[in-house]
XYZ file of C-alpha atoms in Angstrom:
298
model
C 125.618 88.342 -64.240
C 125.720 88.684 -68.047
C 123.085 87.768 -70.551
C 124.760 86.691 -73.849
C 123.212 85.751 -77.098
C 126.160 84.714 -79.384
C 128.532 81.869 -79.263
C 131.627 84.033 -79.661
C 130.683 86.182 -76.799
C 129.897 83.405 -74.358
C 133.296 81.734 -75.127
C 134.982 85.230 -74.627
C 133.151 85.825 -71.329
C 134.072 82.323 -69.953
C 137.745 83.104 -70.746
C 137.424 86.569 -69.146
C 135.910 85.088 -65.921
C 138.666 82.520 -65.789
C 141.275 85.229 -66.008
C 139.614 87.323 -63.314
C 139.563 84.399 -61.013
C 143.217 83.938 -61.748
C 143.166 80.474 -62.894
C 142.895 78.873 -66.286
C 141.740 75.686 -64.542
C 138.627 77.420 -62.906
C 135.832 74.968 -63.245
C 132.714 75.694 -65.345
C 129.373 74.177 -64.161
C 126.804 74.158 -66.898
C 122.919 73.905 -66.571
C 121.271 73.591 -70.078
C 117.554 74.334 -70.043
C 114.678 75.208 -72.422
C 113.706 78.068 -70.021
C 110.330 78.799 -68.185
C 112.406 78.126 -65.080
C 111.057 76.628 -61.920
C 112.352 75.485 -58.525
C 113.711 72.277 -60.246
C 115.909 74.341 -62.474
C 116.911 76.487 -59.526
C 118.046 73.357 -57.718
C 120.356 72.586 -60.634
C 121.776 76.091 -60.544
C 122.467 75.784 -56.811
C 124.180 72.455 -57.283
C 126.368 73.872 -60.016
C 127.119 76.934 -57.855
C 128.357 74.682 -55.032
C 130.464 72.566 -57.243
C 131.919 75.015 -59.746
C 133.794 78.302 -59.947
C 131.782 79.559 -62.909
C 128.210 78.877 -63.470
C 126.609 79.025 -67.128
C 122.926 78.622 -67.669
C 121.652 78.256 -71.183
C 118.098 78.936 -72.285
C 117.135 77.556 -75.688
C 114.055 75.961 -76.924
C 115.543 73.496 -79.247
C 113.407 73.103 -82.388
C 115.059 69.832 -83.577
C 113.881 67.794 -80.554
C 110.228 68.596 -81.298
C 108.044 66.360 -83.491
C 105.710 67.879 -86.178
C 102.799 67.745 -83.930
C 104.445 68.779 -80.601
C 104.413 72.126 -78.744
C 107.465 74.050 -80.079
C 105.551 77.174 -80.957
C 103.423 77.216 -77.825
C 106.120 76.090 -75.436
C 105.967 78.330 -72.491
C 108.508 81.137 -72.521
C 109.270 83.982 -69.992
C 112.733 85.340 -70.524
C 112.624 88.225 -68.082
C 111.493 85.916 -65.282
C 114.066 83.330 -66.240
C 116.883 85.923 -66.122
C 115.833 87.107 -62.705
C 115.701 83.462 -61.486
C 119.199 82.964 -62.654
C 120.403 86.136 -61.060
C 118.935 85.108 -57.671
C 120.757 81.834 -57.785
C 124.116 83.454 -58.481
C 124.503 82.379 -61.997
C 127.456 84.060 -63.844
C 126.317 83.730 -67.473
C 122.981 83.267 -69.060
C 123.384 82.060 -72.662
C 120.170 82.723 -74.696
C 121.021 82.058 -78.391
C 118.465 82.434 -81.170
C 117.671 79.485 -83.449
C 119.724 81.183 -86.254
C 122.654 81.366 -83.884
C 122.600 77.768 -83.092
C 121.607 76.477 -86.586
C 122.732 79.104 -89.056
C 122.232 76.634 -91.814
C 120.152 73.459 -91.899
C 121.843 70.777 -89.770
C 123.632 68.061 -91.655
C 125.282 66.441 -88.750
C 123.448 64.907 -85.847
C 124.510 62.954 -82.796
C 122.526 59.761 -82.256
C 122.551 57.356 -79.402
C 121.135 53.945 -80.300
C 119.258 51.374 -78.134
C 118.712 53.651 -75.129
C 116.585 55.995 -77.319
C 114.300 53.333 -78.693
C 112.304 52.925 -75.399
C 110.180 54.926 -73.083
C 109.880 58.395 -74.481
C 112.015 57.632 -77.579
C 109.315 55.014 -78.598
C 106.560 57.580 -78.909
C 108.714 60.539 -79.863
C 110.768 59.364 -82.784
C 113.699 61.584 -83.448
C 113.485 63.429 -80.108
C 116.569 62.156 -78.592
C 118.574 62.784 -81.696
C 117.651 66.387 -81.307
C 118.547 66.423 -77.614
C 121.947 64.833 -78.076
C 122.739 66.990 -80.976
C 121.944 70.285 -79.171
C 123.716 69.174 -75.948
C 126.804 68.165 -77.824
C 126.782 71.508 -79.440
C 126.278 73.279 -76.194
C 129.112 71.291 -74.497
C 131.352 72.304 -77.297
C 130.508 75.920 -76.982
C 130.655 76.156 -73.173
C 133.241 73.352 -72.581
C 132.127 72.754 -68.942
C 133.842 70.417 -66.494
C 130.370 69.420 -65.021
C 126.854 69.511 -66.445
C 123.756 69.191 -64.301
C 120.616 67.490 -65.251
C 117.300 66.612 -63.409
C 116.524 63.082 -62.843
C 112.791 63.817 -63.707
C 113.801 62.915 -67.293
C 115.945 59.810 -66.333
C 116.129 58.619 -69.762
C 117.651 61.821 -70.927
C 120.267 61.575 -68.196
C 121.076 57.982 -69.325
C 121.281 58.918 -72.923
C 123.546 61.966 -72.283
C 125.782 59.923 -70.052
C 126.141 57.215 -72.699
C 126.983 59.970 -75.321
C 129.681 61.378 -73.134
C 131.126 57.958 -72.423
C 131.080 56.894 -76.180
C 132.523 60.157 -77.428
C 135.107 60.571 -74.586
C 133.751 64.078 -73.764
C 135.584 65.738 -71.003
C 132.588 66.628 -68.905
C 131.062 65.034 -65.746
C 127.258 64.556 -65.889
C 125.786 65.316 -62.482
C 122.200 63.916 -61.989
C 120.136 65.938 -59.518
C 117.050 64.791 -57.609
C 113.478 65.480 -58.752
C 111.882 68.544 -57.108
C 108.157 68.166 -56.379
C 105.233 70.346 -55.238
C 104.084 69.721 -51.547
C 101.357 67.471 -52.996
C 103.816 65.274 -54.867
C 103.508 66.467 -58.480
C 106.995 66.651 -60.167
C 107.756 70.262 -61.212
C 107.632 70.682 -65.001
C 107.413 73.694 -67.312
C 104.553 71.859 -68.974
C 102.432 71.779 -65.808
C 101.184 75.328 -66.879
C 99.045 73.661 -69.485
C 97.069 71.616 -67.038
C 93.428 72.655 -66.171
C 92.464 72.562 -62.509
C 90.958 69.164 -62.893
C 93.755 67.854 -64.825
C 96.282 69.114 -62.266
C 94.402 67.332 -59.543
C 94.246 64.029 -61.464
C 97.955 64.311 -62.340
C 98.704 63.584 -58.727
C 98.154 59.958 -59.743
C 101.544 59.671 -61.086
C 103.393 60.233 -57.748
C 100.819 58.270 -55.942
C 101.302 55.255 -58.263
C 105.047 55.562 -57.794
C 104.784 55.791 -54.058
C 102.484 52.683 -54.060
C 104.952 50.724 -56.168
C 107.859 51.505 -53.947
C 105.899 50.657 -50.783
C 105.044 47.336 -52.326
C 108.563 46.478 -53.361
C 110.003 47.588 -49.964
C 107.570 45.219 -48.143
C 107.052 42.294 -50.445
C 110.094 40.154 -51.259
C 108.181 38.074 -53.901
C 106.812 40.920 -55.953
C 107.639 40.705 -59.664
C 108.094 43.223 -62.478
C 104.826 42.095 -63.993
C 103.107 42.791 -60.564
C 104.457 46.280 -60.487
C 103.449 47.023 -64.174
C 99.936 45.823 -63.448
C 99.655 47.842 -60.236
C 100.910 51.016 -61.979
C 98.314 50.764 -64.711
C 95.479 49.944 -62.384
C 96.211 52.899 -60.181
C 96.669 55.364 -63.063
C 93.595 54.070 -64.997
C 91.498 54.900 -61.984
C 91.940 58.505 -62.944
C 89.516 59.295 -65.717
C 91.524 61.793 -67.552
C 94.681 59.846 -67.559
C 95.892 58.222 -70.863
C 98.924 56.053 -70.325
C 101.859 56.265 -72.774
C 103.985 53.837 -70.682
C 104.219 52.552 -67.163
C 107.476 50.675 -67.068
C 110.006 49.079 -64.737
C 113.566 48.801 -66.067
C 117.176 48.566 -65.021
C 118.995 51.842 -64.827
C 121.022 53.120 -66.540
C 120.737 50.445 -69.214
C 116.964 50.922 -69.500
C 116.721 47.295 -70.229
C 113.037 46.269 -69.268
C 112.938 43.817 -66.518
C 111.384 40.457 -67.451
C 107.846 39.886 -66.048
C 109.117 37.106 -63.795
C 111.985 38.966 -62.401
C 111.890 39.723 -58.663
C 112.350 43.434 -57.693
C 112.727 43.368 -53.873
C 116.150 44.531 -52.772
C 117.370 45.751 -56.209
C 118.977 49.128 -56.436
C 119.386 49.515 -60.063
C 115.642 49.703 -60.923
C 113.831 52.755 -62.476
C 110.058 52.838 -62.479
C 109.095 55.368 -65.171
C 105.756 56.788 -66.256
C 104.515 58.902 -69.218
C 100.832 59.844 -68.984
C 98.794 62.219 -71.041
C 96.048 64.648 -69.378
C 94.340 66.219 -72.361
C 97.152 67.321 -74.755
C 99.662 67.595 -71.957
C 102.184 64.662 -71.526
C 103.850 64.384 -68.157
C 106.642 62.120 -67.191
C 107.740 60.969 -63.742
C 109.970 58.328 -62.305
C 111.597 56.893 -59.201
C 114.919 55.283 -58.713
C 114.045 52.802 -55.984
C 117.107 53.299 -53.779
C 116.689 57.046 -53.709
C 113.255 57.052 -52.173
C 112.495 60.210 -54.091
C 108.772 60.026 -54.005
C 108.447 59.051 -50.417
C 110.807 61.858 -49.344
C 108.603 64.517 -51.022
C 105.053 63.238 -50.394
């Protein structure tokens, strides 16, 4: 495995690996991350390894997707541990560019996806998704993968990147991968390290609310979107430290909110999505109903 820090070198190494495999058509699987890797990231690397000839992992805390009062400077970092995690998963290249390598001059070009980015996290984090789509498009241009692997914990990000790829005719397949959870149901996140013991315990309310919503939908053919929204808020607000950003039920991947009167039973295009703050830490979680992600991990 090679750790590479420049754009020129990563392109050269991908070309060299293709030559050593003996095929210019050798497939590249790409896992873009911001580091501080956990088992959720490891599951993406394993999926990439299974579906690709060459696996490239990037570690880059992207400054342009953070707002002025967000945690760019304090975002957790542990490069040595990340590199070892990648090695254990059989990654071929770890690309760790500096900010100056990715943005040698102030960016004058951005990639922006409209509509999908105005809701959920985009509503409370203006400009966030412009930063995400800009850096991901840059990384796609640098690595030129055939497949890119993203976790469904950030389902909105998956929908936005897929829309970008479709609209711009990018030659990359987006592979969504299931959420990975702790044994008690908490979705793995690099930001979980910020939680105090009490906040960590109360954060379990997210997966509990999702599980209850799914059970209700599975057993009640007359339940409406309004019923689910009310239920989510009631369950989460019972946790004293929880401050709700959103608790929403939407179609996926359009992210169009379901009307209050719409019935939910039997639908397979529904995303229930949560964003909740515990102190200064903002956690997101979701479930796509037909995947039963929460129930299979709790």
